[in-house]
Short mmCIF file of C-alpha atoms in Angstrom, two decimals:
data_model
loop_
_atom_site.label_atom_id
_atom_site.label_comp_id
_atom_site.label_asym_id
_atom_site.label_seq_id
_atom_site.Cartn_x
_atom_site.Cartn_y
_atom_site.Cartn_z
CA MET A 1 -14.81 -40.29 -42.34
CA VAL A 2 -11.48 -42.20 -41.08
CA PRO A 3 -11.23 -45.88 -39.62
CA PHE A 4 -11.00 -45.31 -35.76
CA ALA A 5 -10.98 -48.57 -33.60
CA GLY A 6 -12.52 -50.49 -35.45
CA TYR A 7 -15.07 -47.86 -36.60
CA SER A 8 -15.14 -45.66 -39.35
CA MET A 9 -15.91 -42.47 -37.94
CA PRO A 10 -16.63 -38.78 -39.31
CA VAL A 11 -13.89 -36.07 -39.25
CA GLN A 12 -16.54 -33.50 -39.99
CA TYR A 13 -19.51 -33.29 -41.50
CA GLU A 14 -20.21 -31.37 -44.33
CA ASP A 15 -22.00 -28.47 -42.86
CA LEU A 16 -19.16 -26.81 -40.52
CA SER A 17 -15.27 -27.01 -40.60
CA VAL A 18 -13.56 -28.58 -37.83
CA GLY A 19 -13.01 -25.24 -36.39
CA ASP A 20 -16.26 -23.54 -36.89
CA SER A 21 -17.58 -26.77 -35.09
CA HIS A 22 -15.35 -25.66 -32.40
CA ARG A 23 -16.76 -22.64 -32.37
CA TRP A 24 -20.69 -23.67 -32.56
CA THR A 25 -19.23 -26.15 -29.41
CA ARG A 26 -18.70 -23.42 -27.38
CA GLU A 27 -20.73 -20.71 -28.29
CA LYS A 28 -24.29 -23.69 -28.75
CA ALA A 29 -24.09 -27.00 -28.42
CA SER A 30 -23.07 -30.00 -30.70
CA LEU A 31 -23.88 -34.06 -30.72
CA PHE A 32 -20.93 -36.02 -31.01
CA ASP A 33 -21.30 -40.19 -31.66
CA VAL A 34 -19.14 -41.47 -29.20
CA GLY A 35 -21.21 -45.35 -29.46
CA HIS A 36 -17.85 -46.81 -29.99
CA MET A 37 -16.67 -46.34 -27.03
CA VAL A 38 -16.89 -48.91 -24.21
CA GLN A 39 -19.50 -49.20 -21.99
CA HIS A 40 -19.81 -52.27 -18.98
CA ARG A 41 -21.91 -52.84 -15.96
CA LEU A 42 -20.13 -54.44 -12.62
CA GLY A 43 -22.54 -55.58 -9.90
CA GLY A 44 -22.31 -58.33 -7.62
CA PRO A 45 -20.75 -58.39 -4.07
CA GLY A 46 -17.48 -58.45 -5.30
CA ALA A 47 -17.52 -55.35 -8.10
CA ASN A 48 -16.43 -53.14 -5.26
CA GLY A 49 -13.43 -55.14 -4.37
CA LEU A 50 -12.49 -55.73 -8.46
CA LEU A 51 -12.84 -51.83 -8.63
CA LEU A 52 -10.64 -50.92 -5.17
CA ARG A 53 -8.15 -53.69 -6.30
CA VAL A 54 -8.07 -52.10 -10.40
CA THR A 55 -8.21 -48.46 -9.24
CA PRO A 56 -7.01 -46.33 -6.94
CA ALA A 57 -10.51 -44.53 -6.94
CA SER A 58 -12.37 -43.68 -3.85
CA LEU A 59 -16.30 -45.83 -4.08
CA VAL A 60 -15.93 -44.88 -0.67
CA ALA A 61 -17.15 -41.14 -1.43
CA LEU A 62 -18.54 -42.52 -4.18
CA GLN A 63 -22.26 -41.90 -3.95
CA PRO A 64 -24.67 -43.12 -5.59
CA HIS A 65 -25.28 -41.78 -9.03
CA GLN A 66 -22.07 -39.96 -9.23
CA SER A 67 -19.19 -40.47 -11.14
CA THR A 68 -15.59 -40.17 -10.71
CA LEU A 69 -12.55 -40.74 -14.07
CA SER A 70 -10.11 -43.02 -12.68
CA CYS A 71 -7.29 -45.27 -14.20
CA LEU A 72 -6.83 -48.89 -14.88
CA LEU A 73 -3.41 -49.97 -13.67
CA HIS A 74 -0.98 -52.15 -14.01
CA PRO A 75 1.00 -53.68 -11.05
CA GLY A 76 3.81 -53.71 -10.03
CA THR A 77 4.85 -50.47 -12.26
CA GLY A 78 0.98 -48.57 -11.54
CA GLY A 79 1.52 -47.91 -15.70
CA ILE A 80 -2.13 -46.94 -16.89
CA VAL A 81 -3.51 -49.61 -18.89
CA ASP A 82 -6.32 -47.24 -19.69
CA ASP A 83 -8.23 -44.22 -18.14
CA THR A 84 -11.86 -44.90 -17.27
CA VAL A 85 -15.13 -43.43 -15.93
CA ILE A 86 -16.73 -44.76 -12.96
CA THR A 87 -20.51 -44.45 -12.30
CA ARG A 88 -21.86 -45.81 -9.02
CA LEU A 89 -25.06 -46.79 -9.50
CA GLY A 90 -26.36 -48.73 -6.33
CA PRO A 91 -24.72 -50.48 -3.65
CA GLU A 92 -22.66 -53.10 -5.74
CA LEU A 93 -23.65 -52.10 -9.05
CA PHE A 94 -21.13 -49.85 -11.35
CA TYR A 95 -21.17 -48.59 -14.99
CA VAL A 96 -18.32 -47.91 -15.99
CA VAL A 97 -16.76 -46.29 -19.50
CA THR A 98 -13.85 -47.52 -21.39
CA ASN A 99 -11.57 -45.92 -24.41
CA ALA A 100 -12.43 -48.63 -27.75
CA ALA A 101 -8.94 -48.55 -28.90
CA CYS A 102 -8.08 -50.18 -26.09
CA ARG A 103 -11.22 -52.35 -25.41
CA ASP A 104 -9.01 -55.87 -26.78
CA LYS A 105 -6.41 -55.19 -23.92
CA ASP A 106 -9.10 -54.07 -21.25
CA LEU A 107 -11.24 -57.14 -21.89
CA ALA A 108 -8.29 -59.24 -21.43
CA TYR A 109 -7.25 -57.32 -18.45
CA LEU A 110 -10.80 -57.14 -16.88
CA THR A 111 -11.53 -61.01 -17.59
CA GLU A 112 -8.25 -61.74 -15.28
CA ASN A 113 -8.49 -59.41 -12.75
CA ILE A 114 -12.16 -60.79 -12.57
CA ALA A 115 -10.63 -64.31 -12.36
CA GLU A 116 -8.44 -63.33 -9.66
CA VAL A 117 -10.88 -61.60 -7.44
CA LYS A 118 -13.11 -65.08 -7.47
CA ALA A 119 -10.30 -67.15 -6.54
CA ALA A 120 -9.69 -65.14 -3.81
CA GLY A 121 -13.06 -65.50 -2.50
CA GLY A 122 -13.17 -61.55 -3.37
CA GLY A 123 -17.60 -63.06 -3.87
CA ALA A 124 -19.63 -63.19 -7.40
CA ILE A 125 -18.87 -60.70 -9.94
CA ASP A 126 -21.59 -60.04 -12.78
CA TRP A 127 -19.98 -58.31 -15.54
CA GLU A 128 -21.37 -56.86 -18.53
CA VAL A 129 -20.28 -55.54 -21.72
CA LEU A 130 -23.05 -53.37 -23.62
CA ASP A 131 -22.39 -54.20 -27.18
CA GLY A 132 -24.35 -52.50 -29.81
CA TRP A 133 -25.85 -49.64 -26.94
CA GLY A 134 -25.16 -46.12 -28.35
CA LEU A 135 -23.41 -43.52 -26.76
CA VAL A 136 -23.92 -39.83 -27.74
CA ALA A 137 -22.36 -36.62 -26.55
CA LEU A 138 -24.76 -33.72 -26.32
CA GLN A 139 -21.94 -30.34 -25.30
CA GLY A 140 -22.46 -27.20 -25.23
CA PRO A 141 -24.20 -24.19 -23.30
CA LEU A 142 -27.15 -24.99 -25.10
CA SER A 143 -27.27 -28.75 -23.39
CA ALA A 144 -30.00 -28.28 -21.19
CA GLU A 145 -32.46 -26.49 -22.76
CA ILE A 146 -32.33 -29.18 -25.74
CA LEU A 147 -32.11 -31.94 -24.04
CA GLU A 148 -35.15 -30.55 -21.37
CA GLY A 149 -37.41 -30.42 -24.84
CA VAL A 150 -37.27 -33.93 -25.15
CA LEU A 151 -37.65 -35.16 -21.78
CA ALA A 152 -41.37 -36.54 -20.99
CA GLU A 153 -41.01 -36.28 -17.56
CA PRO A 154 -38.78 -32.65 -17.59
CA LEU A 155 -39.53 -31.65 -13.78
CA VAL A 156 -39.11 -35.33 -12.53
CA ALA A 157 -35.64 -35.20 -13.90
CA ASN A 158 -35.23 -31.56 -12.80
CA LEU A 159 -31.74 -31.04 -14.77
CA ARG A 160 -31.46 -27.90 -13.17
CA GLU A 161 -30.22 -29.76 -9.78
CA LEU A 162 -28.46 -32.39 -11.87
CA TYR A 163 -24.65 -30.94 -11.59
CA PHE A 164 -21.58 -31.76 -12.83
CA GLY A 165 -20.53 -35.70 -12.41
CA HIS A 166 -23.88 -36.83 -11.37
CA SER A 167 -26.51 -38.62 -13.44
CA CYS A 168 -29.97 -39.98 -13.46
CA PHE A 169 -32.05 -41.91 -15.33
CA VAL A 170 -35.18 -39.96 -17.55
CA THR A 171 -37.79 -40.92 -19.67
CA VAL A 172 -37.55 -39.18 -23.30
CA ARG A 173 -40.43 -38.75 -25.62
CA LEU A 174 -39.19 -39.88 -29.09
CA SER A 175 -40.62 -38.25 -32.51
CA SER A 176 -42.64 -41.12 -33.03
CA GLY A 177 -44.65 -40.15 -30.04
CA GLU A 178 -43.78 -43.58 -28.14
CA THR A 179 -41.53 -43.42 -25.41
CA ALA A 180 -37.88 -44.86 -23.88
CA ASP A 181 -37.68 -45.48 -19.83
CA ASN A 182 -34.40 -45.90 -17.57
CA VAL A 183 -31.95 -43.47 -20.16
CA LEU A 184 -28.98 -43.04 -18.63
CA VAL A 185 -27.96 -39.17 -18.62
CA SER A 186 -24.80 -38.60 -17.16
CA ARG A 187 -23.35 -34.54 -16.80
CA GLY A 188 -20.49 -34.35 -17.84
CA GLY A 189 -18.50 -34.93 -21.12
CA TYR A 190 -14.45 -33.92 -23.43
CA THR A 191 -14.53 -30.76 -24.27
CA GLY A 192 -15.17 -28.36 -21.37
CA GLU A 193 -18.40 -27.55 -21.60
CA ASP A 194 -21.62 -27.73 -20.05
CA GLY A 195 -23.13 -31.30 -21.46
CA PHE A 196 -24.30 -35.02 -20.84
CA GLU A 197 -23.59 -38.14 -22.39
CA ILE A 198 -26.72 -40.15 -22.35
CA SER A 199 -26.22 -43.86 -22.98
CA LEU A 200 -28.76 -45.32 -25.42
CA PRO A 201 -29.87 -49.11 -25.42
CA PRO A 202 -29.49 -50.55 -29.23
CA ALA A 203 -33.31 -49.76 -29.92
CA VAL A 204 -33.72 -46.69 -29.07
CA ALA A 205 -29.62 -45.06 -29.85
CA ALA A 206 -31.20 -44.34 -33.46
CA PRO A 207 -34.85 -42.32 -32.89
CA PHE A 208 -33.24 -40.94 -29.46
CA THR A 209 -30.34 -39.64 -31.75
CA GLU A 210 -32.62 -38.17 -34.39
CA THR A 211 -35.38 -36.70 -31.67
CA LEU A 212 -32.68 -34.61 -30.44
CA LEU A 213 -31.86 -32.85 -33.48
CA ARG A 214 -35.15 -32.35 -34.28
CA SER A 215 -35.51 -31.23 -30.76
CA GLY A 216 -32.12 -28.90 -31.24
CA GLY A 217 -32.86 -27.61 -34.49
CA PRO A 218 -30.37 -26.65 -36.82
CA ASN A 219 -29.71 -23.01 -35.20
CA LYS A 220 -29.06 -24.98 -31.71
CA LEU A 221 -27.47 -28.64 -32.72
CA ARG A 222 -25.14 -30.06 -34.93
CA LEU A 223 -23.31 -33.13 -35.45
CA ALA A 224 -20.00 -32.76 -34.79
CA GLY A 225 -16.81 -34.94 -35.98
CA LEU A 226 -13.31 -36.11 -34.43
CA GLY A 227 -12.04 -32.84 -35.41
CA ALA A 228 -13.69 -31.03 -33.13
CA ARG A 229 -13.75 -33.45 -30.54
CA ASP A 230 -10.13 -33.54 -30.37
CA SER A 231 -8.86 -29.51 -30.52
CA LEU A 232 -12.04 -29.06 -27.85
CA ARG A 233 -11.00 -31.64 -25.40
CA LEU A 234 -7.17 -30.22 -26.00
CA GLU A 235 -8.57 -27.44 -24.91
CA ALA A 236 -10.02 -28.93 -22.21
CA GLY A 237 -6.60 -30.11 -21.13
CA MET A 238 -8.31 -33.38 -21.29
CA CYS A 239 -5.92 -36.73 -22.37
CA LEU A 240 -5.99 -38.95 -25.09
CA TYR A 241 -5.13 -42.06 -24.07
CA GLY A 242 -2.13 -43.24 -26.87
CA HIS A 243 -0.99 -40.15 -26.84
CA ASP A 244 -1.10 -38.51 -23.74
CA LEU A 245 -1.41 -41.76 -21.44
CA ASP A 246 -0.17 -45.06 -22.28
CA ASP A 247 0.75 -48.23 -20.68
CA ILE A 248 4.30 -46.97 -19.42
CA THR A 249 2.82 -43.60 -17.45
CA THR A 250 1.36 -43.12 -14.34
CA PRO A 251 -1.38 -41.53 -12.81
CA VAL A 252 0.74 -39.14 -10.96
CA GLU A 253 3.65 -37.78 -13.96
CA ALA A 254 0.23 -37.13 -15.95
CA GLY A 255 -1.13 -34.37 -13.36
CA LEU A 256 -3.65 -37.22 -12.97
CA GLY A 257 -2.67 -37.93 -8.60
CA TRP A 258 -5.87 -36.38 -7.47
CA THR A 259 -7.75 -39.31 -9.08
CA VAL A 260 -6.15 -41.62 -5.76
CA GLY A 261 -8.52 -41.07 -2.83
CA LYS A 262 -7.67 -39.98 0.25
CA ASP A 263 -8.78 -43.24 1.94
CA ARG A 264 -6.29 -45.05 -0.88
CA ARG A 265 -3.23 -43.26 -0.05
CA THR A 266 -3.38 -45.12 3.16
CA ASP A 267 -4.28 -48.62 2.28
CA GLY A 268 -1.81 -49.09 -0.58
CA SER A 269 -4.34 -52.18 -1.79
CA PHE A 270 -4.81 -50.53 -5.34
CA HIS A 271 -2.53 -52.12 -8.50
CA GLY A 272 0.97 -50.22 -8.45
CA ALA A 273 0.10 -48.72 -5.81
CA ASP A 274 4.30 -49.16 -3.82
CA VAL A 275 5.03 -47.23 -6.39
CA VAL A 276 2.33 -44.48 -7.15
CA LEU A 277 1.95 -43.57 -3.75
CA ARG A 278 6.09 -43.17 -3.38
CA GLN A 279 5.63 -40.74 -6.45
CA LEU A 280 3.15 -38.64 -4.66
CA LYS A 281 5.64 -37.35 -2.46
CA PRO A 282 8.22 -35.29 -2.74
CA VAL A 283 12.01 -36.44 -2.60
CA LYS A 284 12.79 -34.12 -0.08
CA ASP A 285 9.37 -35.57 1.80
CA GLY A 286 10.71 -38.98 1.56
CA GLY A 287 9.28 -39.78 -1.43
CA SER A 288 10.41 -41.11 -5.16
CA GLY A 289 9.20 -37.66 -6.83
CA VAL A 290 8.52 -38.00 -10.39
CA SER A 291 11.57 -37.64 -12.72
CA ARG A 292 8.94 -35.96 -15.48
CA ARG A 293 5.28 -34.49 -16.03
CA ARG A 294 2.43 -33.51 -18.07
CA VAL A 295 2.25 -29.76 -19.14
CA GLY A 296 0.73 -27.81 -21.39
CA LEU A 297 2.63 -24.99 -23.69
CA VAL A 298 1.64 -22.08 -25.92
CA VAL A 299 3.94 -22.52 -28.64
CA ASP A 300 4.87 -19.60 -30.99
CA GLY A 301 4.62 -20.46 -34.72
CA ALA A 302 3.87 -23.53 -36.22
CA PRO A 303 1.87 -25.93 -34.12
CA ALA A 304 3.78 -28.46 -32.91
CA ARG A 305 2.09 -32.00 -33.32
CA GLU A 306 2.80 -35.41 -31.81
CA GLY A 307 6.67 -36.56 -30.85
CA ALA A 308 7.89 -32.74 -31.71
CA GLU A 309 11.03 -32.46 -29.48
CA ILE A 310 11.00 -30.43 -26.66
CA VAL A 311 14.19 -28.68 -25.71
CA ASP A 312 15.90 -26.16 -23.00
CA ALA A 313 17.42 -23.08 -23.37
CA GLU A 314 20.52 -24.97 -24.39
CA GLY A 315 18.89 -26.94 -27.08
CA SER A 316 18.90 -30.38 -24.84
CA PRO A 317 16.11 -32.16 -24.97
CA VAL A 318 13.59 -32.71 -22.31
CA GLY A 319 10.80 -34.44 -23.68
CA LYS A 320 8.02 -34.69 -26.61
CA VAL A 321 4.36 -33.05 -27.66
CA THR A 322 2.30 -35.62 -27.04
CA SER A 323 -1.10 -33.59 -29.02
CA GLY A 324 -1.12 -30.29 -30.30
CA CYS A 325 -2.75 -28.00 -32.94
CA PRO A 326 -4.11 -24.83 -33.32
CA SER A 327 -7.25 -23.69 -30.95
CA PRO A 328 -9.70 -22.09 -32.85
CA SER A 329 -10.78 -20.06 -29.64
CA LEU A 330 -7.04 -18.64 -28.39
CA GLY A 331 -6.02 -17.96 -31.85
CA ALA A 332 -2.72 -19.42 -30.19
CA ASN A 333 -1.29 -23.36 -31.26
CA ILE A 334 -1.25 -24.97 -28.19
CA ALA A 335 0.14 -28.58 -27.24
CA MET A 336 0.44 -30.88 -24.15
CA GLY A 337 3.45 -32.80 -23.73
CA TYR A 338 5.99 -34.53 -20.90
CA VAL A 339 9.42 -32.72 -19.50
CA LYS A 340 11.77 -32.94 -17.30
CA ASN A 341 10.42 -32.19 -13.33
CA GLY A 342 11.37 -28.81 -12.22
CA LEU A 343 10.79 -27.42 -15.78
CA HIS A 344 6.99 -27.86 -15.28
CA LYS A 345 5.75 -24.32 -13.49
CA ALA A 346 3.33 -22.13 -15.48
CA GLY A 347 5.38 -19.03 -17.59
CA THR A 348 8.81 -21.81 -17.99
CA GLU A 349 10.43 -21.05 -21.70
CA VAL A 350 11.17 -23.99 -23.54
CA GLY A 351 11.63 -24.73 -27.42
CA VAL A 352 10.05 -27.23 -29.68
CA VAL A 353 11.73 -28.25 -32.90
CA VAL A 354 8.75 -28.26 -35.43
CA ARG A 355 10.12 -28.87 -39.29
CA GLY A 356 13.71 -29.15 -37.42
CA ARG A 357 13.20 -25.84 -36.44
CA LYS A 358 13.34 -24.50 -32.95
CA ARG A 359 10.17 -22.33 -32.04
CA LYS A 360 9.49 -20.66 -28.49
CA ALA A 361 6.79 -22.19 -26.58
CA THR A 362 5.91 -21.16 -22.64
CA VAL A 363 4.29 -24.26 -20.24
CA ALA A 364 0.54 -22.96 -19.27
CA LYS A 365 -1.61 -23.84 -16.54
CA MET A 366 -4.41 -26.28 -17.74
CA PRO A 367 -7.24 -26.22 -19.15
CA PHE A 368 -6.28 -23.41 -21.23
CA VAL A 369 -9.97 -21.70 -21.32
CA PRO A 370 -11.73 -22.26 -18.25
CA SER A 371 -14.61 -24.95 -18.15
CA ARG A 372 -17.85 -24.63 -17.95
CA TYR A 373 -19.08 -27.35 -15.68
CA TRP A 374 -22.79 -27.19 -14.56
CA ARG A 375 -21.93 -26.95 -10.64
CA PRO A 376 -23.96 -25.92 -7.30
CA ALA A 377 -23.58 -22.28 -6.51
CA VAL A 378 -21.13 -21.43 -3.52
CA SER A 379 -22.74 -19.40 -1.50
CA PRO A 380 -20.59 -16.05 -0.27
CA ALA A 381 -18.97 -16.81 3.14
#
């Protein structure tokens, strides 16, 4: 167990090593307790306006029970306050998840922005932080089969048509025989595998988790900790705030320019828009571009950890590693970091200084392993 954001969190469980837990998730299914994440409900006439102000997300395109990854941004600089997932539950109702490590900062940020929206006549905003609620992530190729086993009305939920980035409310049957209604199930996660994140009221969290573990059984479902969660998300090319993202990094530098909605690229009404929109355009097209970019790396020899210096062929510093670990799936050392613009193309060879020794590294496309999200089948042309 290790302290994390005010919680005591397991790095691993006694039945599997970190590497074995990682592989189990890729092959079967794992259950992660992510109840430390901060869950919010934002509603009311001013909710849309608030989210349009603090994120570059396209809410026009966000349909009911559809989710999107976005970023809370600083005004002026466009630096990332936190990354977040936004789910539209209704015309004026949103479910928002933010990082536990940013809790105090995010709550102060939202408090300030809500007050400013109200003062500007933007409409009432109902904001509820769901303290005490549980959040579990069921991840891996057997996830749908296991979740279906605890649904009271599996045909109503129809998980086969609940695709990545979408959610629904379900009724679950607990081991006690009781049922729990209106449990929010969102298809997605932090591993690159098919899976679900399930938001649970306080009284339901523990009984549901126990029911799910019994439903899956030890041959299909195991608990997993922070160690496997980190190596899985790195293989999936996903950022960890405070390491790969921070207050001075913009979405464009972080390779998250796609989170800026098409309609938001013309209205310029979100925090940091002046900076972010200029960065989206390369210098040759009249923009500013960026001086650094987030990349994936495959590193020879010893694994590169956060803070390791990235150098060019002449040994001159060109960037820093922000995350790194051995990849259980690939049998290679992988990392993520920022390098000078121009060195970001896949196949570019650089060096990484590990324990005082320069190691060969190659810029690689992310994700490092193919994602297996549940998406609609594409009909042949």
